[in-house]
Amino acid sequence: MEKSESLFQEAQNYIPGGVNSPVRAFGNIGITPRFIERAEGVYLYDADGRKYLDFICSWGPMILGHNQKDVLESVMDACKWGLSFGAATEREVVMAKLITEMVPAVEMVRMVNSGTEAVMSAIRVARGYTKRKKIVKFSGCYHGHSDSMLVSAGSGVMTSGMPDSAGVTKGCTKDTISAVYNDLSAMEELFASMEEEIAAVIVEPVAANMGVVPPKPGFLEGLRELCTKYGSLLIFDEVITGFRLGAGGASEYFKVTPDLITFGKIIGAGMPVGAYGGKREIMEMVAPVGAVYQAGTLSGNPVAMAAGIAQLTILKEHPEIYTKLNRMGDWFYGSLKKQVEQAGVTCQVNHIGSLGCLFFTEHPVTDYESAKTSNTAQYADYFKYMLEHGVNLAPSQFEAMFLSASHKKEELEKVLELASEYFQSYQKA
Ligand SMILES: *Cc1c(COP(=O)(O)O)cnc(C)c1O
């Protein structure tokens, strides 16, 4: 038996589903998930000695490639001084300063340990600051697994939240409103009907958890105007877009200034880190200065900060990384699109910069409803083909592909060849 298989079998005895996060279980794919032993640059190596060209990049953090030398050195150095003190450290100041320097919309920032925590806390701050209850989110956008965010409207109409998960009470989600991504006129109506009730609108400025769905021109600007007009806060969930689209994240990329931003994944360079920040006046609501309580025993952990600081410093000092990444993304996803068209395959290619995905559907994908028209069995078939040929893609139709600064043109060309072979011999699943 292969090692991945025996590990997976054993894991299922001790861990629900054998994994510590559901998407890793390859639920819809019908094959055993690969257990990864190590990674270097753009490659992953599994427990059976197989090698994969990686396009998940730990869901974003590995924007410089795996085991980047400076990040690794910074972490090892920090480890020598102690793993955690339960007290303030200089690295936290350095990290906070770096984030505020790189992201103009952030004047003050609080470190936490995950994206989930960042969102949960930002929402509490928004409610504390506005003294209002309602939060508007968009269906198909993921904001972590805190109770009030596990809501999706399901259909294209706006409905008051029904929980997506057992164990989440209606009470937890009754102040969450689901809206349709990219539909600004519906948002205008919603605001007009709710007047002073909406504390905040939270949005992934580029949706990347229903596949990749970029905002239509004017969508983010329109949200900004509406929030300002009605005294609600605009929260950008930049757990994926932050330090990904550019050094200033989506707020700088689209030139739209939210009131609060949440970060995760990438800012820890692979360590468990999240953060939320924004306008000084709003962030001064947070304890111990203000009345909104939020805390964390391991928040701002010195080893995690060492990793994040090293990565963000490189990104700050080398803006050309983003020029290259975004250009490479345009070329790579553009080439995929051409292949799909030439082969006559029913498939959409969405992308922005280094983020992208294929949707096996005839409909242009602009929101959750259109994303859900995808043939997920076809995606699973494509995924399996690529995995068997040594390419590690997201094991779900509704996740993104991530390019890193370490991916080389020759490697991407090989992937394009493989994809082309798949499209040529395409059979409907
Ligand atoms: C991953 C993700 C989160 C949750 O972050 P975790 O670190 O997994 O808790 C929140 N928002 C977005 C946009 C994400 O992609």
Short mmCIF file of N, CA and C in Angstrom, two decimals, residues 98-187:
data_model
loop_
_atom_site.label_atom_id
_atom_site.label_comp_id
_atom_site.label_asym_id
_atom_site.label_seq_id
_atom_site.Cartn_x
_atom_site.Cartn_y
_atom_site.Cartn_z
N LEU A 98 5.26 47.81 9.29
CA LEU A 98 5.39 47.35 7.90
C LEU A 98 4.03 47.34 7.20
N ILE A 99 3.05 46.76 7.88
CA ILE A 99 1.72 46.64 7.26
C ILE A 99 1.14 48.04 7.00
N THR A 100 1.28 48.94 7.97
CA THR A 100 0.71 50.28 7.78
C THR A 100 1.46 51.03 6.68
N GLU A 101 2.75 50.78 6.55
CA GLU A 101 3.51 51.45 5.48
C GLU A 101 3.13 50.91 4.10
N MET A 102 2.87 49.62 4.03
CA MET A 102 2.59 49.01 2.73
C MET A 102 1.15 49.22 2.28
N VAL A 103 0.24 49.23 3.24
CA VAL A 103 -1.19 49.36 2.89
C VAL A 103 -1.71 50.71 3.37
N PRO A 104 -1.86 51.66 2.46
CA PRO A 104 -2.24 53.02 2.85
C PRO A 104 -3.55 53.08 3.64
N ALA A 105 -4.47 52.13 3.40
CA ALA A 105 -5.77 52.17 4.08
C ALA A 105 -5.68 51.73 5.54
N VAL A 106 -4.54 51.22 5.95
CA VAL A 106 -4.40 50.73 7.33
C VAL A 106 -3.53 51.68 8.15
N GLU A 107 -4.15 52.30 9.15
CA GLU A 107 -3.39 53.20 10.04
C GLU A 107 -2.98 52.52 11.33
N MET A 108 -3.80 51.57 11.75
CA MET A 108 -3.47 50.78 12.95
C MET A 108 -3.88 49.35 12.70
N VAL A 109 -3.18 48.42 13.33
CA VAL A 109 -3.46 47.01 13.05
C VAL A 109 -3.31 46.16 14.30
N ARG A 110 -4.12 45.13 14.41
CA ARG A 110 -4.04 44.18 15.52
C ARG A 110 -3.77 42.80 14.93
N MET A 111 -2.76 42.11 15.47
CA MET A 111 -2.44 40.77 14.99
C MET A 111 -3.33 39.73 15.67
N VAL A 112 -3.75 38.73 14.90
CA VAL A 112 -4.46 37.58 15.45
C VAL A 112 -3.82 36.31 14.84
N ASN A 113 -4.51 35.17 14.94
CA ASN A 113 -3.86 33.92 14.54
C ASN A 113 -4.41 33.25 13.29
N SER A 114 -5.49 33.81 12.75
CA SER A 114 -6.05 33.22 11.53
C SER A 114 -6.96 34.24 10.85
N GLY A 115 -7.33 33.94 9.63
CA GLY A 115 -8.26 34.80 8.90
C GLY A 115 -9.63 34.82 9.55
N THR A 116 -10.05 33.65 10.03
CA THR A 116 -11.33 33.55 10.73
C THR A 116 -11.41 34.54 11.88
N GLU A 117 -10.35 34.53 12.68
CA GLU A 117 -10.29 35.43 13.84
C GLU A 117 -10.28 36.89 13.41
N ALA A 118 -9.56 37.17 12.35
CA ALA A 118 -9.46 38.55 11.87
C ALA A 118 -10.85 39.07 11.49
N VAL A 119 -11.60 38.25 10.74
CA VAL A 119 -12.93 38.67 10.29
C VAL A 119 -13.88 38.80 11.47
N MET A 120 -13.87 37.80 12.34
CA MET A 120 -14.75 37.81 13.50
C MET A 120 -14.53 39.09 14.32
N SER A 121 -13.27 39.46 14.47
CA SER A 121 -12.93 40.63 15.28
C SER A 121 -13.30 41.92 14.56
N ALA A 122 -13.04 41.98 13.26
CA ALA A 122 -13.36 43.20 12.50
C ALA A 122 -14.86 43.48 12.54
N ILE A 123 -15.65 42.42 12.47
CA ILE A 123 -17.10 42.58 12.53
C ILE A 123 -17.54 43.12 13.89
N ARG A 124 -16.92 42.60 14.92
CA ARG A 124 -17.26 43.08 16.26
C ARG A 124 -16.92 44.57 16.39
N VAL A 125 -15.77 44.94 15.84
CA VAL A 125 -15.37 46.35 15.89
C VAL A 125 -16.36 47.22 15.11
N ALA A 126 -16.77 46.72 13.94
CA ALA A 126 -17.70 47.50 13.11
C ALA A 126 -19.02 47.72 13.85
N ARG A 127 -19.49 46.67 14.52
CA ARG A 127 -20.74 46.81 15.28
C ARG A 127 -20.54 47.73 16.48
N GLY A 128 -19.41 47.60 17.13
CA GLY A 128 -19.13 48.46 18.29
C GLY A 128 -19.04 49.92 17.88
N TYR A 129 -18.41 50.15 16.75
CA TYR A 129 -18.20 51.53 16.29
C TYR A 129 -19.49 52.18 15.81
N THR A 130 -20.27 51.43 15.02
CA THR A 130 -21.49 52.02 14.44
C THR A 130 -22.70 51.90 15.37
N LYS A 131 -22.58 51.05 16.39
CA LYS A 131 -23.71 50.74 17.28
C LYS A 131 -24.90 50.20 16.48
N ARG A 132 -24.61 49.48 15.39
CA ARG A 132 -25.65 48.85 14.58
C ARG A 132 -25.40 47.34 14.56
N LYS A 133 -26.42 46.60 14.08
CA LYS A 133 -26.34 45.14 14.16
C LYS A 133 -26.01 44.42 12.86
N LYS A 134 -26.61 44.87 11.77
CA LYS A 134 -26.61 44.05 10.55
C LYS A 134 -25.27 44.06 9.80
N ILE A 135 -24.91 42.88 9.30
CA ILE A 135 -23.72 42.76 8.46
C ILE A 135 -24.16 42.20 7.11
N VAL A 136 -23.75 42.84 6.04
CA VAL A 136 -24.06 42.32 4.70
C VAL A 136 -22.83 41.61 4.17
N LYS A 137 -23.02 40.37 3.74
CA LYS A 137 -21.96 39.64 3.04
C LYS A 137 -22.51 39.18 1.69
N PHE A 138 -21.63 38.70 0.84
CA PHE A 138 -22.07 38.27 -0.49
C PHE A 138 -22.01 36.75 -0.59
N SER A 139 -23.04 36.16 -1.18
CA SER A 139 -23.03 34.70 -1.26
C SER A 139 -21.89 34.26 -2.16
N GLY A 140 -21.26 33.18 -1.74
CA GLY A 140 -20.09 32.69 -2.44
C GLY A 140 -18.79 33.25 -1.89
N CYS A 141 -18.87 34.33 -1.10
CA CYS A 141 -17.66 34.84 -0.45
C CYS A 141 -17.47 34.09 0.86
N TYR A 142 -16.23 33.70 1.13
CA TYR A 142 -15.90 33.00 2.37
C TYR A 142 -15.16 33.94 3.29
N HIS A 143 -15.59 33.95 4.55
CA HIS A 143 -14.93 34.83 5.51
C HIS A 143 -14.52 34.07 6.76
N GLY A 144 -14.13 32.81 6.58
CA GLY A 144 -13.76 32.00 7.73
C GLY A 144 -14.98 31.32 8.32
N HIS A 145 -14.77 30.58 9.40
CA HIS A 145 -15.86 29.72 9.89
C HIS A 145 -16.50 30.21 11.18
N SER A 146 -16.41 31.50 11.47
CA SER A 146 -17.12 31.99 12.66
C SER A 146 -18.63 31.95 12.39
N ASP A 147 -19.39 31.76 13.46
CA ASP A 147 -20.84 31.49 13.33
C ASP A 147 -21.57 32.45 12.39
N SER A 148 -21.37 33.74 12.59
CA SER A 148 -22.21 34.70 11.86
C SER A 148 -21.85 34.79 10.38
N MET A 149 -20.71 34.22 10.00
CA MET A 149 -20.29 34.31 8.60
C MET A 149 -20.62 33.05 7.81
N LEU A 150 -21.15 32.00 8.47
CA LEU A 150 -21.46 30.76 7.76
C LEU A 150 -22.85 30.84 7.12
N VAL A 151 -23.00 31.83 6.28
CA VAL A 151 -24.28 32.08 5.64
C VAL A 151 -24.09 32.32 4.16
N SER A 152 -24.96 31.70 3.38
CA SER A 152 -24.97 32.01 1.96
C SER A 152 -26.43 32.03 1.53
N ALA A 153 -26.80 33.00 0.70
CA ALA A 153 -28.22 33.13 0.37
C ALA A 153 -28.72 31.96 -0.47
N GLY A 154 -27.81 31.29 -1.16
CA GLY A 154 -28.22 30.17 -1.99
C GLY A 154 -28.78 30.64 -3.32
N SER A 155 -29.97 31.15 -3.33
CA SER A 155 -30.53 31.63 -4.59
C SER A 155 -30.08 33.06 -4.83
N GLY A 156 -30.44 33.55 -6.01
CA GLY A 156 -29.97 34.87 -6.38
C GLY A 156 -30.65 36.01 -5.64
N VAL A 157 -31.70 35.70 -4.94
CA VAL A 157 -32.39 36.77 -4.21
C VAL A 157 -31.76 36.97 -2.85
N MET A 158 -31.87 38.15 -2.36
CA MET A 158 -31.34 38.43 -1.04
C MET A 158 -32.31 37.89 0.00
N THR A 159 -31.76 37.13 0.89
CA THR A 159 -32.61 36.60 1.95
C THR A 159 -31.90 36.80 3.27
N SER A 160 -32.64 36.89 4.31
CA SER A 160 -32.01 37.03 5.62
C SER A 160 -31.46 35.65 5.98
N GLY A 161 -30.29 35.65 6.62
CA GLY A 161 -29.44 34.46 6.69
C GLY A 161 -30.00 33.18 7.24
N MET A 162 -29.79 32.12 6.47
CA MET A 162 -29.98 30.77 6.97
C MET A 162 -28.59 30.17 7.16
N PRO A 163 -28.33 29.56 8.33
CA PRO A 163 -26.99 29.01 8.56
C PRO A 163 -26.64 27.88 7.58
N ASP A 164 -25.37 27.82 7.20
CA ASP A 164 -24.85 26.79 6.30
C ASP A 164 -24.40 25.54 7.05
N SER A 165 -24.28 25.62 8.36
CA SER A 165 -23.67 24.54 9.12
C SER A 165 -24.54 24.16 10.30
N ALA A 166 -24.58 22.85 10.60
CA ALA A 166 -25.21 22.42 11.84
C ALA A 166 -24.44 23.05 12.99
N GLY A 167 -25.12 23.33 14.07
CA GLY A 167 -24.43 23.90 15.22
C GLY A 167 -24.39 25.41 15.23
N VAL A 168 -24.83 26.02 14.14
CA VAL A 168 -24.91 27.48 14.11
C VAL A 168 -26.38 27.85 14.31
N THR A 169 -26.67 28.57 15.37
CA THR A 169 -28.08 28.88 15.65
C THR A 169 -28.56 30.01 14.76
N LYS A 170 -29.86 30.05 14.58
CA LYS A 170 -30.46 31.15 13.82
C LYS A 170 -30.13 32.48 14.47
N GLY A 171 -30.06 32.45 15.80
CA GLY A 171 -29.74 33.68 16.52
C GLY A 171 -28.40 34.25 16.07
N CYS A 172 -27.45 33.36 15.78
CA CYS A 172 -26.11 33.80 15.38
C CYS A 172 -26.10 34.44 14.00
N THR A 173 -27.04 34.01 13.14
CA THR A 173 -26.97 34.47 11.76
C THR A 173 -28.11 35.42 11.39
N LYS A 174 -28.94 35.74 12.37
CA LYS A 174 -30.13 36.55 12.00
C LYS A 174 -29.75 37.98 11.62
N ASP A 175 -28.58 38.42 12.01
CA ASP A 175 -28.16 39.77 11.63
C ASP A 175 -27.20 39.77 10.44
N THR A 176 -27.08 38.61 9.79
CA THR A 176 -26.25 38.52 8.59
C THR A 176 -27.17 38.52 7.37
N ILE A 177 -26.88 39.39 6.43
CA ILE A 177 -27.69 39.46 5.21
C ILE A 177 -26.82 39.04 4.04
N SER A 178 -27.37 38.15 3.21
CA SER A 178 -26.61 37.70 2.05
C SER A 178 -27.03 38.49 0.82
N ALA A 179 -26.06 38.94 0.06
CA ALA A 179 -26.35 39.70 -1.15
C ALA A 179 -25.65 39.06 -2.34
N VAL A 180 -25.95 39.56 -3.53
CA VAL A 180 -25.38 38.98 -4.75
C VAL A 180 -24.13 39.76 -5.16
N TYR A 181 -23.03 39.01 -5.30
CA TYR A 181 -21.76 39.63 -5.70
C TYR A 181 -21.91 40.31 -7.06
N ASN A 182 -21.35 41.48 -7.18
CA ASN A 182 -21.34 42.23 -8.44
C ASN A 182 -22.68 42.86 -8.80
N ASP A 183 -23.67 42.78 -7.90
CA ASP A 183 -24.97 43.37 -8.19
C ASP A 183 -25.16 44.65 -7.36
N LEU A 184 -24.75 45.76 -7.93
CA LEU A 184 -24.77 47.01 -7.19
C LEU A 184 -26.18 47.58 -7.02
N SER A 185 -27.02 47.38 -8.03
CA SER A 185 -28.34 48.00 -7.91
C SER A 185 -29.15 47.31 -6.81
N ALA A 186 -28.95 46.01 -6.64
CA ALA A 186 -29.61 45.32 -5.53
C ALA A 186 -29.12 45.87 -4.19
N MET A 187 -27.83 46.22 -4.15
CA MET A 187 -27.28 46.79 -2.91
C MET A 187 -27.89 48.16 -2.63
#
